[in-house]
Amino acid sequence: MTKKTKQTLITVITLTALVALLAGGYYFISIANELGDLQKTGEDSPFYNIEKVDQDSSIEPPVWEGDEPVNVLLMGVDARGFSEGEIPRSDTMLVASIDPVTKKISLFSLLRDTYTAIPNHGNNRINTAITHGPDVAMQAASDLLGIPIQYYVYTDFQGFIKLVDAVDGVDIEVEKDLYYVSKADNHEYDIDLKQGFQHLDGEKALMYVRFRHDAMSDFSRTERQRKLLGAIAEKLKTTSSLARLPSILKEVSPYIDTNLTFNDIWKLAALGIQSNFQATEQIPPMNLIKETKIGGAAVLTVKDPVELKAYVQDVLSSGQASVDHEEDVENKEDTEDIEAISTY
């Protein structure tokens, strides 16, 4: 190799490294900018009116060092028909528990008609908690499950659609035909999915997680929500999604609010890539549910709150609940004939 050739090669390698460094810097700066926009403040916050009423209501989340389990409340709402500043009841509530030591994720979906204590607001369905702000919702879920919930992520239907589309959709086995039409919504959110393995875009994914118009109502719906969320999480871990992370965040950022800081999100993202789902469970489990009438409305009460908390701990420690599986299945089958519980 001549001296001139060697110098040319060194120049090319140096320029290539410089371009890669600049591209990498742009990538991380873009991510940082978008992550910073997820946490809304002031009038940009969907909870601005609540925060104005009680200026001292906002609770600062603990500093997460990254070496202890962290629990995040995920909430999705249907904001159609609500005025700006109004907070609808939660359509979906899930708690993701991530253990940085075992690299395991447990996902709990909360049945929205579960009747429980809403801190400083009496007893009500747990899906009403968010109307009093995210801190109340986190505390209500924490009291129900018996675990500390440090963080929340809040979005609406549009945010969900944008997320699924941003990762180019997900592949899901649709377990049966799902069909429902509603003139009241001008057919905007009609549901029509056929049984079988298929690729779902954002609109169809929303159909999949919203459907509850069968005998199992919210019970089977929460199963689908956990299943789809797991599929999205796996899709986000792919090389192609990671490469497009800045654009994905840009798409969903306007529709998301959270109390997670940039550093928290960065640590959680790094942990999430290394972790796997160990369990996805419904809360309360079937054998601890009692259908009750309160004030003339059908709600779900917990037969034994202490046993429910023990159940959650079993899931977190082993990924398998201690309640007898056959009994759980039998109780689930018994609910086939139960009429669907009213939405609110």
mmCIF file of C-alpha atoms in Angstrom:
data_model
loop_
_atom_site.group_PDB
_atom_site.id
_atom_site.type_symbol
_atom_site.label_atom_id
_atom_site.label_comp_id
_atom_site.label_asym_id
_atom_site.label_seq_id
_atom_site.Cartn_x
_atom_site.Cartn_y
_atom_site.Cartn_z
ATOM 1 C CA MET A 1 0.000 0.000 0.000
ATOM 2 C CA THR A 2 1.445 3.331 -1.041
ATOM 3 C CA LYS A 3 1.714 6.257 1.349
ATOM 4 C CA LYS A 4 -0.878 8.188 -0.668
ATOM 5 C CA THR A 5 -3.322 5.261 -0.611
ATOM 6 C CA LYS A 6 -2.842 4.845 3.112
ATOM 7 C CA GLN A 7 -3.551 8.549 3.737
ATOM 8 C CA THR A 8 -6.657 8.368 1.562
ATOM 9 C CA LEU A 9 -7.885 5.325 3.493
ATOM 10 C CA ILE A 10 -7.277 7.024 6.831
ATOM 11 C CA THR A 11 -9.155 10.096 5.593
ATOM 12 C CA VAL A 12 -12.128 7.996 4.482
ATOM 13 C CA ILE A 13 -12.224 6.092 7.790
ATOM 14 C CA THR A 14 -11.987 9.339 9.763
ATOM 15 C CA LEU A 15 -14.784 10.998 7.769
ATOM 16 C CA THR A 16 -16.934 7.877 8.097
ATOM 17 C CA ALA A 17 -16.398 7.828 11.861
ATOM 18 C CA LEU A 18 -17.200 11.541 12.053
ATOM 19 C CA VAL A 19 -20.435 11.095 10.084
ATOM 20 C CA ALA A 20 -21.409 8.150 12.296
ATOM 21 C CA LEU A 21 -20.668 10.199 15.415
ATOM 22 C CA LEU A 22 -22.713 13.140 14.163
ATOM 23 C CA ALA A 23 -25.587 10.832 13.152
ATOM 24 C CA GLY A 24 -25.482 9.166 16.548
ATOM 25 C CA GLY A 25 -25.446 12.531 18.261
ATOM 26 C CA TYR A 26 -28.434 13.682 16.231
ATOM 27 C CA TYR A 27 -30.229 10.407 17.069
ATOM 28 C CA PHE A 28 -29.787 10.796 20.817
ATOM 29 C CA ILE A 29 -30.535 14.529 20.785
ATOM 30 C CA SER A 30 -33.751 13.817 18.870
ATOM 31 C CA ILE A 31 -34.740 11.164 21.393
ATOM 32 C CA ALA A 32 -33.953 13.483 24.296
ATOM 33 C CA ASN A 33 -36.090 16.255 22.811
ATOM 34 C CA GLU A 34 -39.069 13.962 22.246
ATOM 35 C CA LEU A 35 -38.779 12.302 25.647
ATOM 36 C CA GLY A 36 -38.730 15.706 27.278
ATOM 37 C CA ASP A 37 -42.022 16.560 25.585
ATOM 38 C CA LEU A 38 -43.829 13.556 27.086
ATOM 39 C CA GLN A 39 -44.078 15.192 30.510
ATOM 40 C CA LYS A 40 -46.663 17.963 30.216
ATOM 41 C CA THR A 41 -46.710 20.995 32.512
ATOM 42 C CA GLY A 42 -48.950 24.017 33.020
ATOM 43 C CA GLU A 43 -51.761 24.445 30.544
ATOM 44 C CA ASP A 44 -50.283 21.696 28.362
ATOM 45 C CA SER A 45 -51.137 19.153 31.046
ATOM 46 C CA PRO A 46 -54.498 17.377 30.650
ATOM 47 C CA PHE A 47 -54.809 17.698 34.436
ATOM 48 C CA TYR A 48 -54.272 21.457 34.505
ATOM 49 C CA ASN A 49 -57.752 22.227 35.874
ATOM 50 C CA ILE A 50 -57.362 19.649 38.643
ATOM 51 C CA GLU A 51 -53.946 21.018 39.572
ATOM 52 C CA LYS A 52 -55.371 24.559 39.734
ATOM 53 C CA VAL A 53 -58.030 23.478 42.238
ATOM 54 C CA ASP A 54 -55.478 21.879 44.550
ATOM 55 C CA GLN A 55 -52.038 23.358 44.041
ATOM 56 C CA ASP A 56 -50.541 20.968 46.601
ATOM 57 C CA SER A 57 -52.103 17.806 45.148
ATOM 58 C CA SER A 58 -49.219 16.823 42.887
ATOM 59 C CA ILE A 59 -46.937 14.245 44.478
ATOM 60 C CA GLU A 60 -43.310 14.132 43.427
ATOM 61 C CA PRO A 61 -42.379 10.591 42.412
ATOM 62 C CA PRO A 62 -39.456 9.026 44.292
ATOM 63 C CA VAL A 63 -36.015 9.116 42.768
ATOM 64 C CA TRP A 64 -35.563 5.802 41.000
ATOM 65 C CA GLU A 65 -32.012 4.516 41.306
ATOM 66 C CA GLY A 66 -32.622 1.772 38.761
ATOM 67 C CA ASP A 67 -31.914 -1.176 41.045
ATOM 68 C CA GLU A 68 -35.307 -1.717 42.696
ATOM 69 C CA PRO A 69 -38.667 -2.826 41.205
ATOM 70 C CA VAL A 70 -40.638 -0.037 39.577
ATOM 71 C CA ASN A 71 -44.392 -0.014 38.969
ATOM 72 C CA VAL A 72 -46.053 2.106 36.296
ATOM 73 C CA LEU A 73 -49.793 2.743 35.937
ATOM 74 C CA LEU A 74 -50.833 2.830 32.273
ATOM 75 C CA MET A 75 -54.155 4.547 31.585
ATOM 76 C CA GLY A 76 -56.084 4.907 28.345
ATOM 77 C CA VAL A 77 -59.224 7.023 28.034
ATOM 78 C CA ASP A 78 -61.943 7.654 25.486
ATOM 79 C CA ALA A 79 -61.943 11.453 25.245
ATOM 80 C CA ARG A 80 -64.643 11.681 22.568
ATOM 81 C CA GLY A 81 -67.348 14.165 23.475
ATOM 82 C CA PHE A 82 -65.383 15.718 26.329
ATOM 83 C CA SER A 83 -64.492 19.392 26.441
ATOM 84 C CA GLU A 84 -60.918 20.569 26.831
ATOM 85 C CA GLY A 85 -59.900 20.241 30.467
ATOM 86 C CA GLU A 86 -62.447 17.506 31.217
ATOM 87 C CA ILE A 87 -61.024 14.162 32.300
ATOM 88 C CA PRO A 88 -62.938 11.058 31.186
ATOM 89 C CA ARG A 89 -62.990 7.862 33.214
ATOM 90 C CA SER A 90 -60.318 5.320 32.397
ATOM 91 C CA ASP A 91 -61.275 2.955 29.620
ATOM 92 C CA THR A 92 -58.135 0.921 30.317
ATOM 93 C CA MET A 93 -55.970 0.594 33.434
ATOM 94 C CA LEU A 94 -52.870 -1.585 33.550
ATOM 95 C CA VAL A 95 -49.940 -1.773 35.928
ATOM 96 C CA ALA A 96 -46.541 -2.785 34.570
ATOM 97 C CA SER A 97 -44.141 -4.038 37.240
ATOM 98 C CA ILE A 98 -40.500 -4.211 36.151
ATOM 99 C CA ASP A 99 -37.790 -5.942 38.187
ATOM 100 C CA PRO A 100 -34.296 -4.760 37.185
ATOM 101 C CA VAL A 101 -32.642 -7.670 39.010
ATOM 102 C CA THR A 102 -34.541 -10.556 37.421
ATOM 103 C CA LYS A 103 -35.189 -8.644 34.157
ATOM 104 C CA LYS A 104 -38.834 -9.719 34.352
ATOM 105 C CA ILE A 105 -41.980 -7.725 33.612
ATOM 106 C CA SER A 106 -45.374 -8.519 35.112
ATOM 107 C CA LEU A 107 -48.455 -6.893 33.631
ATOM 108 C CA PHE A 108 -51.714 -6.520 35.570
ATOM 109 C CA SER A 109 -54.922 -5.301 33.931
ATOM 110 C CA LEU A 110 -57.444 -3.792 36.345
ATOM 111 C CA LEU A 111 -61.101 -4.481 35.688
ATOM 112 C CA ARG A 112 -62.541 -0.980 35.445
ATOM 113 C CA ASP A 113 -65.745 -1.837 37.318
ATOM 114 C CA THR A 114 -63.798 -2.935 40.410
ATOM 115 C CA TYR A 115 -65.377 -1.164 43.381
ATOM 116 C CA THR A 116 -62.668 0.120 45.683
ATOM 117 C CA ALA A 117 -61.524 3.038 47.830
ATOM 118 C CA ILE A 118 -60.702 6.201 45.896
ATOM 119 C CA PRO A 119 -58.408 8.213 48.231
ATOM 120 C CA ASN A 120 -60.230 11.227 49.692
ATOM 121 C CA HIS A 121 -63.241 10.537 47.449
ATOM 122 C CA GLY A 122 -65.059 7.614 49.076
ATOM 123 C CA ASN A 123 -65.636 4.294 47.317
ATOM 124 C CA ASN A 124 -66.351 3.953 43.625
ATOM 125 C CA ARG A 125 -65.347 2.099 40.478
ATOM 126 C CA ILE A 126 -61.603 2.289 40.049
ATOM 127 C CA ASN A 127 -61.990 3.809 36.579
ATOM 128 C CA THR A 128 -63.304 7.013 38.225
ATOM 129 C CA ALA A 129 -60.022 7.601 40.074
ATOM 130 C CA ILE A 130 -58.313 9.397 37.189
ATOM 131 C CA THR A 131 -61.041 12.079 37.139
ATOM 132 C CA HIS A 132 -59.456 13.311 40.393
ATOM 133 C CA GLY A 133 -55.966 13.360 38.910
ATOM 134 C CA PRO A 134 -53.140 10.895 38.303
ATOM 135 C CA ASP A 135 -51.913 10.917 41.911
ATOM 136 C CA VAL A 136 -55.313 9.712 43.129
ATOM 137 C CA ALA A 137 -55.396 7.061 40.389
ATOM 138 C CA MET A 138 -51.912 5.814 41.315
ATOM 139 C CA GLN A 139 -52.797 5.632 45.005
ATOM 140 C CA ALA A 140 -56.091 3.819 44.347
ATOM 141 C CA ALA A 141 -54.335 1.208 42.207
ATOM 142 C CA SER A 142 -51.521 0.947 44.745
ATOM 143 C CA ASP A 143 -53.954 0.336 47.612
ATOM 144 C CA LEU A 144 -55.828 -2.294 45.595
ATOM 145 C CA LEU A 145 -52.740 -4.276 44.532
ATOM 146 C CA GLY A 146 -50.685 -3.728 47.677
ATOM 147 C CA ILE A 147 -47.611 -2.450 45.803
ATOM 148 C CA PRO A 148 -46.188 1.084 45.520
ATOM 149 C CA ILE A 149 -46.919 2.731 42.176
ATOM 150 C CA GLN A 150 -44.431 5.446 41.416
ATOM 151 C CA TYR A 151 -45.266 6.507 37.884
ATOM 152 C CA TYR A 152 -48.101 6.890 35.414
ATOM 153 C CA VAL A 153 -48.514 7.126 31.649
ATOM 154 C CA TYR A 154 -51.774 8.599 30.336
ATOM 155 C CA THR A 155 -53.070 8.632 26.761
ATOM 156 C CA ASP A 156 -56.268 8.522 24.715
ATOM 157 C CA PHE A 157 -57.525 6.527 21.720
ATOM 158 C CA GLN A 158 -55.604 8.678 19.246
ATOM 159 C CA GLY A 159 -52.343 8.169 21.111
ATOM 160 C CA PHE A 160 -52.849 4.415 20.997
ATOM 161 C CA ILE A 161 -53.576 4.455 17.260
ATOM 162 C CA LYS A 162 -50.512 6.625 16.591
ATOM 163 C CA LEU A 163 -48.267 4.280 18.595
ATOM 164 C CA VAL A 164 -49.353 1.132 16.765
ATOM 165 C CA ASP A 165 -49.036 2.832 13.380
ATOM 166 C CA ALA A 166 -45.641 4.272 14.322
ATOM 167 C CA VAL A 167 -44.260 0.737 14.856
ATOM 168 C CA ASP A 168 -45.849 -0.363 11.550
ATOM 169 C CA GLY A 169 -48.588 -2.385 13.237
ATOM 170 C CA VAL A 170 -48.512 -5.678 15.131
ATOM 171 C CA ASP A 171 -49.217 -9.316 14.305
ATOM 172 C CA ILE A 172 -51.945 -10.841 16.480
ATOM 173 C CA GLU A 173 -54.009 -14.020 16.599
ATOM 174 C CA VAL A 174 -57.612 -12.772 16.764
ATOM 175 C CA GLU A 175 -59.292 -15.523 18.740
ATOM 176 C CA LYS A 176 -62.799 -15.086 17.300
ATOM 177 C CA ASP A 177 -64.887 -12.817 15.089
ATOM 178 C CA LEU A 178 -65.340 -9.428 16.789
ATOM 179 C CA TYR A 179 -68.263 -7.365 15.507
ATOM 180 C CA TYR A 180 -70.089 -4.337 16.913
ATOM 181 C CA VAL A 181 -71.655 -1.256 15.312
ATOM 182 C CA SER A 182 -72.904 1.920 16.944
ATOM 183 C CA LYS A 183 -75.019 4.617 15.302
ATOM 184 C CA ALA A 184 -74.474 6.807 18.359
ATOM 185 C CA ASP A 185 -70.813 7.268 17.352
ATOM 186 C CA ASN A 186 -71.715 7.801 13.678
ATOM 187 C CA HIS A 187 -69.990 4.457 13.111
ATOM 188 C CA GLU A 188 -66.622 6.105 13.767
ATOM 189 C CA TYR A 189 -65.570 3.337 16.147
ATOM 190 C CA ASP A 190 -67.407 0.312 14.744
ATOM 191 C CA ILE A 191 -65.654 -3.008 15.316
ATOM 192 C CA ASP A 192 -65.303 -5.649 12.614
ATOM 193 C CA LEU A 193 -62.444 -8.153 12.894
ATOM 194 C CA LYS A 194 -62.341 -11.715 11.618
ATOM 195 C CA GLN A 195 -60.902 -14.671 13.469
ATOM 196 C CA GLY A 196 -57.325 -15.674 12.635
ATOM 197 C CA PHE A 197 -53.718 -14.539 12.651
ATOM 198 C CA GLN A 198 -53.403 -11.116 11.054
ATOM 199 C CA HIS A 199 -51.554 -7.821 10.914
ATOM 200 C CA LEU A 200 -53.328 -4.981 12.739
ATOM 201 C CA ASP A 201 -52.759 -1.302 12.094
ATOM 202 C CA GLY A 202 -53.658 1.322 14.703
ATOM 203 C CA GLU A 203 -57.376 1.479 13.889
ATOM 204 C CA LYS A 204 -57.790 -2.298 13.901
ATOM 205 C CA ALA A 205 -55.682 -2.699 17.032
ATOM 206 C CA LEU A 206 -58.019 -0.274 18.782
ATOM 207 C CA MET A 207 -60.970 -2.409 17.668
ATOM 208 C CA TYR A 208 -59.258 -5.449 19.145
ATOM 209 C CA VAL A 209 -58.637 -3.953 22.599
ATOM 210 C CA ARG A 210 -62.004 -2.151 22.826
ATOM 211 C CA PHE A 211 -64.343 -5.041 22.037
ATOM 212 C CA ARG A 212 -66.392 -6.124 25.069
ATOM 213 C CA HIS A 213 -69.760 -6.993 23.561
ATOM 214 C CA ASP A 214 -69.994 -10.648 24.523
ATOM 215 C CA ALA A 215 -70.827 -12.698 27.602
ATOM 216 C CA MET A 216 -67.351 -12.206 29.104
ATOM 217 C CA SER A 217 -67.420 -8.419 28.617
ATOM 218 C CA ASP A 218 -64.485 -6.716 30.354
ATOM 219 C CA PHE A 219 -62.936 -10.030 31.437
ATOM 220 C CA SER A 220 -61.954 -11.108 27.930
ATOM 221 C CA ARG A 221 -61.265 -7.526 26.886
ATOM 222 C CA THR A 222 -58.535 -7.101 29.516
ATOM 223 C CA GLU A 223 -56.935 -10.330 28.268
ATOM 224 C CA ARG A 224 -56.765 -8.865 24.782
ATOM 225 C CA GLN A 225 -55.328 -5.609 26.121
ATOM 226 C CA ARG A 226 -52.488 -7.434 27.887
ATOM 227 C CA LYS A 227 -51.864 -9.568 24.820
ATOM 228 C CA LEU A 228 -51.660 -6.589 22.471
ATOM 229 C CA LEU A 229 -49.529 -4.505 24.822
ATOM 230 C CA GLY A 230 -47.052 -7.385 24.975
ATOM 231 C CA ALA A 231 -46.951 -7.504 21.177
ATOM 232 C CA ILE A 232 -46.294 -3.744 21.000
ATOM 233 C CA ALA A 233 -43.521 -4.038 23.592
ATOM 234 C CA GLU A 234 -41.826 -6.787 21.587
ATOM 235 C CA LYS A 235 -42.156 -4.751 18.393
ATOM 236 C CA LEU A 236 -40.521 -1.746 20.063
ATOM 237 C CA LYS A 237 -37.513 -3.907 20.925
ATOM 238 C CA THR A 238 -36.775 -4.748 17.283
ATOM 239 C CA THR A 239 -33.806 -3.193 15.518
ATOM 240 C CA SER A 240 -35.999 -1.372 12.995
ATOM 241 C CA SER A 241 -38.137 0.215 15.727
ATOM 242 C CA LEU A 242 -35.088 1.274 17.721
ATOM 243 C CA ALA A 243 -33.641 2.902 14.615
ATOM 244 C CA ARG A 244 -36.868 4.873 14.137
ATOM 245 C CA LEU A 245 -37.345 5.694 17.821
ATOM 246 C CA PRO A 246 -37.109 9.502 17.404
ATOM 247 C CA SER A 247 -39.889 9.499 14.782
ATOM 248 C CA ILE A 248 -42.003 7.078 16.848
ATOM 249 C CA LEU A 249 -41.743 9.343 19.881
ATOM 250 C CA LYS A 250 -42.584 12.386 17.772
ATOM 251 C CA GLU A 251 -45.794 10.708 16.591
ATOM 252 C CA VAL A 252 -47.085 9.774 20.057
ATOM 253 C CA SER A 253 -45.735 12.639 22.183
ATOM 254 C CA PRO A 254 -48.715 15.032 21.712
ATOM 255 C CA TYR A 255 -51.095 12.376 23.067
ATOM 256 C CA ILE A 256 -49.152 11.266 26.140
ATOM 257 C CA ASP A 257 -48.689 12.665 29.631
ATOM 258 C CA THR A 258 -46.496 11.148 32.338
ATOM 259 C CA ASN A 259 -44.608 11.986 35.508
ATOM 260 C CA LEU A 260 -41.583 10.024 34.282
ATOM 261 C CA THR A 261 -38.535 12.224 33.824
ATOM 262 C CA PHE A 262 -36.155 11.958 30.882
ATOM 263 C CA ASN A 263 -33.658 9.998 33.007
ATOM 264 C CA ASP A 264 -36.380 7.667 34.293
ATOM 265 C CA ILE A 265 -37.620 6.919 30.780
ATOM 266 C CA TRP A 266 -34.096 6.361 29.514
ATOM 267 C CA LYS A 267 -33.315 3.876 32.316
ATOM 268 C CA LEU A 268 -36.667 2.128 31.907
ATOM 269 C CA ALA A 269 -36.197 1.849 28.142
ATOM 270 C CA ALA A 270 -32.747 0.309 28.578
ATOM 271 C CA LEU A 271 -34.151 -2.107 31.159
ATOM 272 C CA GLY A 272 -37.177 -2.949 29.029
ATOM 273 C CA ILE A 273 -35.027 -3.995 26.077
ATOM 274 C CA GLN A 274 -33.251 -6.520 28.313
ATOM 275 C CA SER A 275 -36.418 -7.794 30.004
ATOM 276 C CA ASN A 276 -39.122 -10.312 29.160
ATOM 277 C CA PHE A 277 -42.739 -10.706 30.235
ATOM 278 C CA GLN A 278 -43.067 -13.304 32.976
ATOM 279 C CA ALA A 279 -46.787 -12.938 33.650
ATOM 280 C CA THR A 280 -49.912 -11.092 32.541
ATOM 281 C CA GLU A 281 -52.804 -11.262 34.965
ATOM 282 C CA GLN A 282 -56.286 -9.858 35.503
ATOM 283 C CA ILE A 283 -57.040 -7.946 38.712
ATOM 284 C CA PRO A 284 -59.058 -9.045 40.561
ATOM 285 C CA PRO A 285 -58.673 -12.702 39.486
ATOM 286 C CA MET A 286 -61.913 -14.572 38.799
ATOM 287 C CA ASN A 287 -61.986 -16.468 42.110
ATOM 288 C CA LEU A 288 -61.811 -13.217 44.108
ATOM 289 C CA ILE A 289 -64.566 -11.377 42.245
ATOM 290 C CA LYS A 290 -68.058 -10.869 43.606
ATOM 291 C CA GLU A 291 -70.696 -9.178 41.454
ATOM 292 C CA THR A 292 -72.639 -6.735 43.609
ATOM 293 C CA LYS A 293 -75.335 -4.092 43.262
ATOM 294 C CA ILE A 294 -74.425 -0.766 44.870
ATOM 295 C CA GLY A 295 -76.757 2.174 44.437
ATOM 296 C CA GLY A 296 -78.633 0.166 41.830
ATOM 297 C CA ALA A 297 -75.530 -0.278 39.664
ATOM 298 C CA ALA A 298 -73.623 -3.507 39.028
ATOM 299 C CA VAL A 299 -70.017 -3.405 40.263
ATOM 300 C CA LEU A 300 -67.278 -5.892 41.067
ATOM 301 C CA THR A 301 -66.159 -6.175 44.674
ATOM 302 C CA VAL A 302 -63.130 -8.043 46.002
ATOM 303 C CA LYS A 303 -64.040 -11.008 48.213
ATOM 304 C CA ASP A 304 -60.804 -10.839 50.209
ATOM 305 C CA PRO A 305 -58.512 -7.782 49.787
ATOM 306 C CA VAL A 306 -55.721 -9.458 51.774
ATOM 307 C CA GLU A 307 -55.779 -12.536 49.531
ATOM 308 C CA LEU A 308 -55.730 -10.272 46.468
ATOM 309 C CA LYS A 309 -52.527 -8.613 47.656
ATOM 310 C CA ALA A 310 -51.006 -12.051 48.344
ATOM 311 C CA TYR A 311 -51.976 -13.105 44.819
ATOM 312 C CA VAL A 312 -50.151 -10.083 43.370
ATOM 313 C CA GLN A 313 -47.038 -10.890 45.408
ATOM 314 C CA ASP A 314 -47.107 -14.499 44.166
ATOM 315 C CA VAL A 315 -47.236 -13.308 40.571
ATOM 316 C CA LEU A 316 -44.361 -10.896 41.127
ATOM 317 C CA SER A 317 -42.174 -13.462 42.870
ATOM 318 C CA SER A 318 -42.743 -16.446 40.630
ATOM 319 C CA GLY A 319 -44.768 -15.396 37.606
ATOM 320 C CA GLN A 320 -47.461 -17.843 38.636
ATOM 321 C CA ALA A 321 -50.377 -17.167 40.932
ATOM 322 C CA SER A 322 -50.872 -19.373 44.002
ATOM 323 C CA VAL A 323 -54.612 -19.716 43.444
ATOM 324 C CA ASP A 324 -55.639 -23.058 42.055
ATOM 325 C CA HIS A 325 -55.677 -22.801 38.260
ATOM 326 C CA GLU A 326 -58.495 -25.294 37.776
ATOM 327 C CA GLU A 327 -60.668 -23.398 40.247
ATOM 328 C CA ASP A 328 -59.883 -20.162 38.420
ATOM 329 C CA VAL A 329 -60.852 -21.685 35.075
ATOM 330 C CA GLU A 330 -64.035 -23.124 36.542
ATOM 331 C CA ASN A 331 -65.016 -19.749 37.985
ATOM 332 C CA LYS A 332 -64.264 -18.144 34.654
ATOM 333 C CA GLU A 333 -66.518 -20.589 32.847
ATOM 334 C CA ASP A 334 -69.284 -19.837 35.341
ATOM 335 C CA THR A 335 -69.241 -16.214 34.216
ATOM 336 C CA GLU A 336 -70.123 -17.123 30.638
ATOM 337 C CA ASP A 337 -73.787 -16.586 31.435
ATOM 338 C CA ILE A 338 -73.300 -13.345 33.355
ATOM 339 C CA GLU A 339 -74.706 -10.348 31.547
ATOM 340 C CA ALA A 340 -72.140 -7.760 30.568
ATOM 341 C CA ILE A 341 -71.631 -5.253 33.353
ATOM 342 C CA SER A 342 -72.543 -1.689 32.405
ATOM 343 C CA THR A 343 -69.739 0.548 31.198
ATOM 344 C CA TYR A 344 -70.166 3.142 33.938
#
